[in-house]
Short mmCIF file of C-alpha atoms in Angstrom, two decimals:
data_model
loop_
_atom_site.label_atom_id
_atom_site.label_comp_id
_atom_site.label_asym_id
_atom_site.label_seq_id
_atom_site.Cartn_x
_atom_site.Cartn_y
_atom_site.Cartn_z
CA UNK O 1 75.14 113.66 91.83
CA UNK O 2 76.88 112.23 88.42
CA UNK O 3 79.87 111.59 90.03
CA UNK O 4 78.66 108.49 91.92
CA UNK O 5 77.96 107.11 88.85
CA UNK O 6 82.21 106.70 88.82
CA UNK O 7 82.23 105.31 92.09
CA UNK O 8 81.68 101.45 93.92
CA UNK O 9 80.33 101.46 97.30
CA UNK O 10 83.89 101.04 99.12
CA UNK O 11 85.18 98.39 96.44
CA UNK O 12 84.55 95.92 99.70
CA UNK O 13 85.45 92.22 98.85
CA UNK O 14 86.49 89.08 101.04
CA UNK O 15 89.90 88.98 101.12
CA UNK O 16 90.99 85.66 101.52
CA UNK O 17 92.51 85.14 105.28
CA UNK O 18 96.10 85.94 105.70
CA UNK O 19 96.27 88.01 103.23
CA UNK O 20 96.83 92.26 103.20
CA UNK O 21 96.10 95.47 101.41
CA UNK O 22 97.80 99.20 100.95
CA UNK O 23 96.03 100.76 98.70
CA UNK O 24 96.64 104.66 98.16
CA UNK O 25 93.37 106.37 95.48
CA UNK O 26 94.18 109.30 93.96
CA UNK O 27 91.34 111.28 91.98
CA UNK O 28 91.28 114.17 90.50
CA UNK O 29 88.32 115.77 89.39
CA UNK O 30 86.90 118.85 87.10
CA UNK O 31 83.25 120.92 87.74
CA UNK O 32 82.19 118.25 90.34
CA UNK O 33 80.34 121.31 92.81
CA UNK O 34 80.68 120.37 96.82
CA UNK O 35 83.30 118.18 96.18
CA UNK O 36 87.13 118.77 96.35
CA UNK O 37 89.29 119.01 93.30
CA UNK O 38 91.71 117.08 94.76
CA UNK O 39 91.89 113.89 96.75
CA UNK O 40 94.43 111.02 98.46
CA UNK O 41 93.17 108.11 100.11
CA UNK O 42 95.07 105.08 101.82
CA UNK O 43 93.23 102.43 102.59
CA UNK O 44 94.74 99.58 104.45
CA UNK O 45 93.32 95.93 104.31
CA UNK O 46 90.04 98.55 102.85
CA UNK O 47 89.79 100.33 106.51
CA UNK O 48 91.12 103.73 105.48
CA UNK O 49 93.56 105.52 107.77
CA UNK O 50 94.49 108.40 106.12
CA UNK O 51 92.79 111.00 103.62
CA UNK O 52 94.32 114.44 101.10
CA UNK O 53 92.05 116.83 99.70
CA UNK O 54 92.44 120.20 97.97
CA UNK O 55 90.51 121.97 100.05
CA UNK O 56 92.20 121.03 103.45
CA UNK O 57 95.59 121.04 102.04
CA UNK O 58 96.59 118.39 104.90
CA UNK O 59 96.49 114.68 106.24
CA UNK O 60 93.87 113.87 108.35
CA UNK O 61 94.41 110.28 110.19
CA UNK O 62 90.91 108.58 110.50
CA UNK O 63 91.72 105.81 112.67
CA UNK O 64 93.11 106.61 116.25
CA UNK O 65 96.47 104.66 115.85
CA UNK O 66 97.42 106.95 113.23
CA UNK O 67 98.07 109.45 116.26
CA UNK O 68 100.77 107.01 117.20
CA UNK O 69 102.30 106.74 113.12
CA UNK O 70 102.13 110.40 113.20
CA UNK O 71 103.92 110.79 117.06
CA UNK O 72 106.92 108.23 116.39
CA UNK O 73 107.55 109.43 112.75
CA UNK O 74 106.47 113.02 112.27
CA UNK O 75 108.27 112.72 109.05
CA UNK O 76 105.88 110.47 107.76
CA UNK O 77 102.99 113.33 107.90
CA UNK O 78 105.34 115.26 106.82
CA UNK O 79 106.53 114.03 103.49
CA UNK O 80 102.80 112.60 102.51
CA UNK O 81 101.48 115.91 102.91
CA UNK O 82 103.66 117.20 100.48
CA UNK O 83 103.50 114.82 98.19
CA UNK O 84 100.29 115.89 98.14
CA UNK O 85 100.97 119.74 97.77
CA UNK O 86 102.68 118.47 95.01
CA UNK O 87 100.49 115.99 93.22
CA UNK O 88 97.84 118.23 93.03
CA UNK O 89 99.04 119.98 90.37
CA UNK O 90 100.45 117.22 88.13
CA UNK O 91 97.16 115.56 88.63
CA UNK O 92 95.32 118.99 87.49
CA UNK O 93 97.11 119.00 84.20
CA UNK O 94 96.87 115.64 83.34
CA UNK O 95 93.11 115.06 83.55
CA UNK O 96 93.16 118.73 81.15
CA UNK O 97 95.09 116.37 79.01
CA UNK O 98 92.40 113.80 78.57
CA UNK O 99 90.14 116.48 78.42
CA UNK O 100 91.63 117.57 74.80
CA UNK O 101 92.30 114.18 73.71
CA UNK O 102 88.85 113.09 74.39
CA UNK O 103 87.40 116.10 72.29
CA UNK O 104 85.60 117.31 75.65
CA UNK O 105 85.09 121.32 76.77
CA UNK O 106 83.71 121.69 80.17
CA UNK O 107 80.76 118.78 82.57
CA UNK O 108 82.13 116.91 85.07
CA UNK O 109 84.37 114.92 84.87
CA UNK O 110 86.81 112.63 87.11
CA UNK O 111 90.05 110.51 86.43
CA UNK O 112 91.01 108.11 88.89
CA UNK O 113 94.40 106.24 90.11
CA UNK O 114 94.88 103.36 92.02
CA UNK O 115 97.91 100.99 93.16
CA UNK O 116 99.69 99.45 96.05
CA UNK O 117 100.40 96.23 96.87
CA UNK O 118 99.34 92.83 98.18
CA UNK O 119 101.04 90.49 101.29
CA UNK O 120 99.97 87.58 102.26
CA UNK O 121 101.98 87.07 105.84
CA UNK O 122 101.80 83.13 105.37
CA UNK O 123 103.58 82.71 102.41
CA UNK O 124 104.88 85.40 102.39
CA UNK O 125 104.41 86.52 98.78
CA UNK O 126 103.92 89.95 97.57
CA UNK O 127 101.48 91.18 94.53
CA UNK O 128 101.47 95.06 93.33
CA UNK O 129 98.74 97.08 91.07
CA UNK O 130 98.30 100.28 89.40
CA UNK O 131 95.78 100.63 87.74
CA UNK O 132 94.34 104.06 86.04
CA UNK O 133 90.52 105.22 85.05
CA UNK O 134 88.73 107.95 83.76
CA UNK O 135 84.96 108.98 83.63
CA UNK O 136 83.86 104.79 85.41
CA UNK O 137 86.08 103.46 82.70
CA UNK O 138 89.69 101.68 82.19
CA UNK O 139 92.04 104.39 80.98
CA UNK O 140 95.61 102.14 81.93
CA UNK O 141 96.93 99.22 83.53
CA UNK O 142 99.72 97.81 85.08
CA UNK O 143 100.73 94.46 84.11
CA UNK O 144 103.08 92.89 87.19
CA UNK O 145 104.39 90.19 85.84
CA UNK O 146 105.55 91.92 82.11
CA UNK O 147 106.21 95.26 84.25
CA UNK O 148 104.05 96.94 81.16
CA UNK O 149 101.39 99.27 80.79
CA UNK O 150 98.10 97.88 78.83
CA UNK O 151 95.74 100.48 77.56
CA UNK O 152 92.34 98.58 76.32
CA UNK O 153 91.30 102.45 74.83
CA UNK O 154 92.77 103.98 71.94
CA UNK O 155 93.41 107.81 73.15
CA UNK O 156 95.47 105.23 75.50
CA UNK O 157 97.51 104.07 73.37
CA UNK O 158 99.46 107.46 73.11
CA UNK O 159 100.33 106.85 77.15
CA UNK O 160 101.34 103.79 77.49
CA UNK O 161 104.13 103.80 74.70
CA UNK O 162 105.61 106.73 76.64
CA UNK O 163 105.14 104.96 79.75
CA UNK O 164 106.58 101.93 78.21
CA UNK O 165 110.14 103.23 76.72
CA UNK O 166 110.74 104.58 80.42
CA UNK O 167 112.71 101.94 81.41
CA UNK O 168 113.90 103.72 84.25
CA UNK O 169 110.24 104.36 85.78
CA UNK O 170 109.45 100.81 84.83
CA UNK O 171 112.20 99.89 87.11
CA UNK O 172 111.35 102.05 90.08
CA UNK O 173 107.53 100.21 89.58
CA UNK O 174 109.21 97.37 90.13
CA UNK O 175 111.51 98.49 93.33
CA UNK O 176 108.45 99.76 94.86
CA UNK O 177 105.89 96.44 95.06
CA UNK O 178 109.38 94.19 96.16
CA UNK O 179 110.58 97.69 98.67
CA UNK O 180 108.96 100.30 99.38
CA UNK O 181 105.34 99.36 99.31
CA UNK O 182 105.58 95.47 101.61
CA UNK O 183 107.53 97.42 104.62
CA UNK O 184 104.84 100.12 104.47
CA UNK O 185 102.50 97.62 104.59
CA UNK O 186 104.19 95.96 107.28
CA UNK O 187 104.12 98.83 109.43
CA UNK O 188 101.26 100.37 109.55
CA UNK O 189 100.04 96.51 109.63
CA UNK O 190 102.43 96.35 113.38
CA UNK O 191 100.90 100.22 114.20
CA UNK O 192 96.94 98.72 113.77
CA UNK O 193 96.92 95.24 114.06
CA UNK O 194 95.12 95.50 117.58
CA UNK O 195 92.53 97.38 115.73
CA UNK O 196 92.57 95.22 112.16
CA UNK O 197 93.21 92.01 112.78
CA UNK O 198 90.01 92.19 116.04
CA UNK O 199 86.62 89.74 115.26
CA UNK O 200 83.42 90.72 116.37
CA UNK O 201 80.04 88.32 115.40
CA UNK O 202 77.42 89.84 114.54
CA UNK O 203 73.60 90.31 115.22
CA UNK O 204 71.18 87.79 113.20
CA UNK O 205 67.60 88.28 112.58
CA UNK O 206 65.04 87.36 110.74
CA UNK O 207 63.39 89.58 108.43
CA UNK O 208 59.86 90.32 106.25
CA UNK O 209 58.36 93.20 105.03
CA UNK O 210 55.02 91.82 103.99
CA UNK O 211 53.54 88.44 103.84
CA UNK O 212 54.32 87.71 100.26
CA UNK O 213 57.61 88.63 100.43
CA UNK O 214 60.77 86.96 100.92
CA UNK O 215 62.64 86.86 103.92
CA UNK O 216 66.25 88.25 105.01
CA UNK O 217 68.60 87.07 107.15
CA UNK O 218 70.17 90.14 108.45
CA UNK O 219 73.43 90.06 109.86
CA UNK O 220 74.48 93.24 111.43
CA UNK O 221 77.58 94.29 113.89
CA UNK O 222 80.19 92.16 112.61
CA UNK O 223 83.69 92.46 111.79
CA UNK O 224 85.70 91.63 109.67
CA UNK O 225 84.01 92.43 106.20
CA UNK O 226 85.39 88.72 105.36
CA UNK O 227 82.92 87.16 105.91
CA UNK O 228 79.90 85.08 103.68
CA UNK O 229 75.79 84.60 104.92
CA UNK O 230 73.76 81.78 102.78
CA UNK O 231 70.59 80.50 103.06
CA UNK O 232 70.34 76.09 102.80
CA UNK O 233 67.78 73.42 103.21
CA UNK O 234 68.52 69.35 105.47
CA UNK O 235 71.90 70.76 105.42
CA UNK O 236 72.55 71.73 101.34
CA UNK O 237 73.57 75.60 100.33
CA UNK O 238 70.48 76.49 98.35
CA UNK O 239 71.76 78.84 94.89
CA UNK O 240 67.82 79.66 93.70
CA UNK O 241 65.31 81.13 94.87
CA UNK O 242 67.74 83.56 97.22
CA UNK O 243 69.47 86.79 96.76
CA UNK O 244 72.45 88.39 98.02
CA UNK O 245 73.07 91.53 99.06
CA UNK O 246 76.51 93.41 99.70
CA UNK O 247 78.22 94.20 102.37
CA UNK O 248 77.61 97.82 103.62
CA UNK O 249 79.85 99.27 106.62
CA UNK O 250 77.74 100.74 109.58
CA UNK O 251 78.61 103.71 111.76
CA UNK O 252 80.67 102.07 113.80
CA UNK O 253 83.38 100.35 112.08
CA UNK O 254 81.38 97.16 111.76
CA UNK O 255 79.75 95.42 108.73
CA UNK O 256 76.37 94.20 107.92
CA UNK O 257 74.85 92.07 105.08
CA UNK O 258 71.50 90.20 104.08
CA UNK O 259 70.50 87.77 102.30
CA UNK O 260 66.80 87.30 101.05
CA UNK O 261 64.83 84.02 100.10
CA UNK O 262 61.53 83.78 98.32
CA UNK O 263 59.12 81.32 100.16
CA UNK O 264 56.54 81.63 97.39
CA UNK O 265 56.70 78.09 96.41
CA UNK O 266 57.39 76.69 100.58
CA UNK O 267 54.44 75.07 102.23
CA UNK O 268 54.89 76.19 106.10
CA UNK O 269 55.25 72.63 106.73
CA UNK O 270 58.79 72.42 104.70
CA UNK O 271 60.12 75.48 107.01
CA UNK O 272 61.97 73.58 109.48
CA UNK O 273 63.41 72.71 106.99
CA UNK O 274 65.33 75.83 106.24
CA UNK O 275 68.01 77.88 108.08
CA UNK O 276 71.18 80.77 107.29
CA UNK O 277 73.79 80.74 108.24
CA UNK O 278 76.73 83.24 109.12
CA UNK O 279 80.54 82.62 108.80
CA UNK O 280 83.09 85.31 110.17
CA UNK O 281 86.40 84.51 108.53
CA UNK O 282 88.82 83.31 110.93
CA UNK O 283 86.03 82.36 113.06
CA UNK O 284 85.73 78.62 113.69
CA UNK O 285 81.66 78.28 114.65
CA UNK O 286 78.84 79.29 112.23
CA UNK O 287 75.81 81.67 113.35
CA UNK O 288 73.23 79.15 112.53
CA UNK O 289 69.60 81.22 112.47
CA UNK O 290 66.31 78.39 112.00
CA UNK O 291 63.79 79.69 109.79
CA UNK O 292 60.84 79.85 112.48
CA UNK O 293 57.85 81.35 111.63
CA UNK O 294 57.07 83.17 115.28
CA UNK O 295 60.64 84.79 115.27
CA UNK O 296 60.10 86.93 111.80
CA UNK O 297 60.40 90.87 112.83
CA UNK O 298 58.25 92.51 110.39
CA UNK O 299 57.56 96.17 109.06
CA UNK O 300 53.48 94.50 109.24
CA UNK O 301 50.72 93.44 112.16
CA UNK O 302 47.35 92.25 111.47
CA UNK O 303 44.40 94.57 112.73
CA UNK O 304 41.07 93.25 114.01
CA UNK O 305 39.76 92.83 110.72
CA UNK O 306 42.57 90.67 109.52
CA UNK O 307 44.32 93.97 107.33
CA UNK O 308 47.24 94.40 107.26
CA UNK O 309 48.42 97.54 110.34
CA UNK O 310 51.42 98.82 110.56
CA UNK O 311 54.81 98.55 111.60
CA UNK O 312 55.51 95.76 114.38
CA UNK O 313 59.01 96.21 115.20
CA UNK O 314 61.08 95.76 111.26
CA UNK O 315 64.49 97.48 111.46
CA UNK O 316 64.63 99.45 109.75
CA UNK O 317 66.44 102.51 110.95
CA UNK O 318 69.77 100.06 111.02
CA UNK O 319 69.24 99.37 107.27
CA UNK O 320 68.77 103.24 106.89
CA UNK O 321 71.40 104.37 108.64
CA UNK O 322 73.92 101.74 106.84
CA UNK O 323 72.52 103.01 103.52
CA UNK O 324 73.52 107.40 104.68
CA UNK O 325 76.56 106.25 106.00
CA UNK O 326 77.73 103.98 103.28
CA UNK O 327 77.16 107.33 100.93
CA UNK O 328 78.75 109.59 103.23
CA UNK O 329 81.66 107.49 103.41
CA UNK O 330 81.70 106.85 99.62
CA UNK O 331 81.37 110.66 99.24
CA UNK O 332 84.10 110.68 102.09
CA UNK O 333 87.50 108.48 100.57
CA UNK O 334 86.06 108.78 96.67
CA UNK O 335 85.68 104.96 96.45
CA UNK O 336 86.67 102.97 93.32
CA UNK O 337 85.42 103.02 90.41
CA UNK O 338 83.00 100.97 88.57
CA UNK O 339 85.55 99.86 85.80
CA UNK O 340 87.18 98.12 89.21
CA UNK O 341 84.75 95.67 90.01
CA UNK O 342 86.72 92.20 89.95
CA UNK O 343 90.09 94.19 88.95
CA UNK O 344 93.29 94.51 90.08
CA UNK O 345 94.11 98.17 90.28
CA UNK O 346 97.98 98.79 89.71
CA UNK O 347 100.45 100.97 92.50
CA UNK O 348 102.29 104.00 91.07
CA UNK O 349 101.52 106.43 88.45
CA UNK O 350 103.01 108.74 86.23
CA UNK O 351 101.10 111.29 84.18
CA UNK O 352 102.42 112.36 80.70
CA UNK O 353 103.45 116.29 80.23
CA UNK O 354 100.34 117.62 77.38
CA UNK O 355 102.67 116.01 74.49
CA UNK O 356 103.22 112.53 76.33
CA UNK O 357 106.87 112.99 75.82
CA UNK O 358 109.14 110.07 77.89
CA UNK O 359 111.96 112.72 77.26
CA UNK O 360 113.97 113.69 80.62
CA UNK O 361 111.78 116.52 81.51
CA UNK O 362 108.52 115.56 80.94
CA UNK O 363 106.93 115.74 84.62
CA UNK O 364 106.42 112.05 86.38
CA UNK O 365 105.09 110.71 89.56
CA UNK O 366 106.85 109.07 91.85
CA UNK O 367 104.81 108.00 94.94
CA UNK O 368 106.51 106.63 97.12
CA UNK O 369 104.47 105.32 99.68
#
């Protein structure tokens, strides 16, 4: 489906220890089959905590501990549901404006707004972010230091000028970054601390598809996703003949990742010099796996006449299962655009009216989350 081209697989990353984030992702789409026209997702430390879409028209908790938030503060759920209902039409109008501006009459189109804040609980520093994308490309970004919008495309200049002239809205952005968003982030962290702050070490295996394939060091079942895995030789990390894979989610909320090592130019005598290292943020000791031919799991075996035979235990189910779950999660939470790679999003969004007027009568969105 074309929409998947615009979505990065969960946007998982290895955040620095001590830094927590609260992100809100709003997506409105046009003519996408079997997909809600409007979706809101809230992410705490890159874990989905609730979801709203135009099909169900209600907020749905995605973590067990979010039920305690609802019980303690019923207005939280009611007010956020009401916002979802109100924002739907505003964002729908905005995507129609963009279609006109880009001279588009039909087809699949996706508009996405990402925003929130990061909080370093060790230093107390708070940073906010807001970013807008259209059809998989940057449309607008917000510079938190100058409190101004930046337009990377000519079609966005009208909106950029309109929003930068709205001083009241810009002042509101600063208020949400300094006050409201940090409050919600800290409150939600208190509720979800036991789940979000836990650490789980993985099982680590050596895998090889065929005798001539690279050897993969595969770690699965770890939490959180702030982890790294690498090969080293004689105690030195390798950067050549290695290929690092993405961190992927498992069905139980844990994660998996792998790193491949090409041994085509390595003699059997030198295998003992290699080892795989897995490091989980917040955990002192690493998991070290020596490169041992007898420990490698494969999906091939030798028949009696020396030909390659059938499977001997390569855990394809874990890998395939992770990919399937990943794709389901991508569709379920709408993910991030490819334009977000290595960028910060920007919280808060005010779609312009069809004329992009900055007058007091212009419609605007204030995400007081």
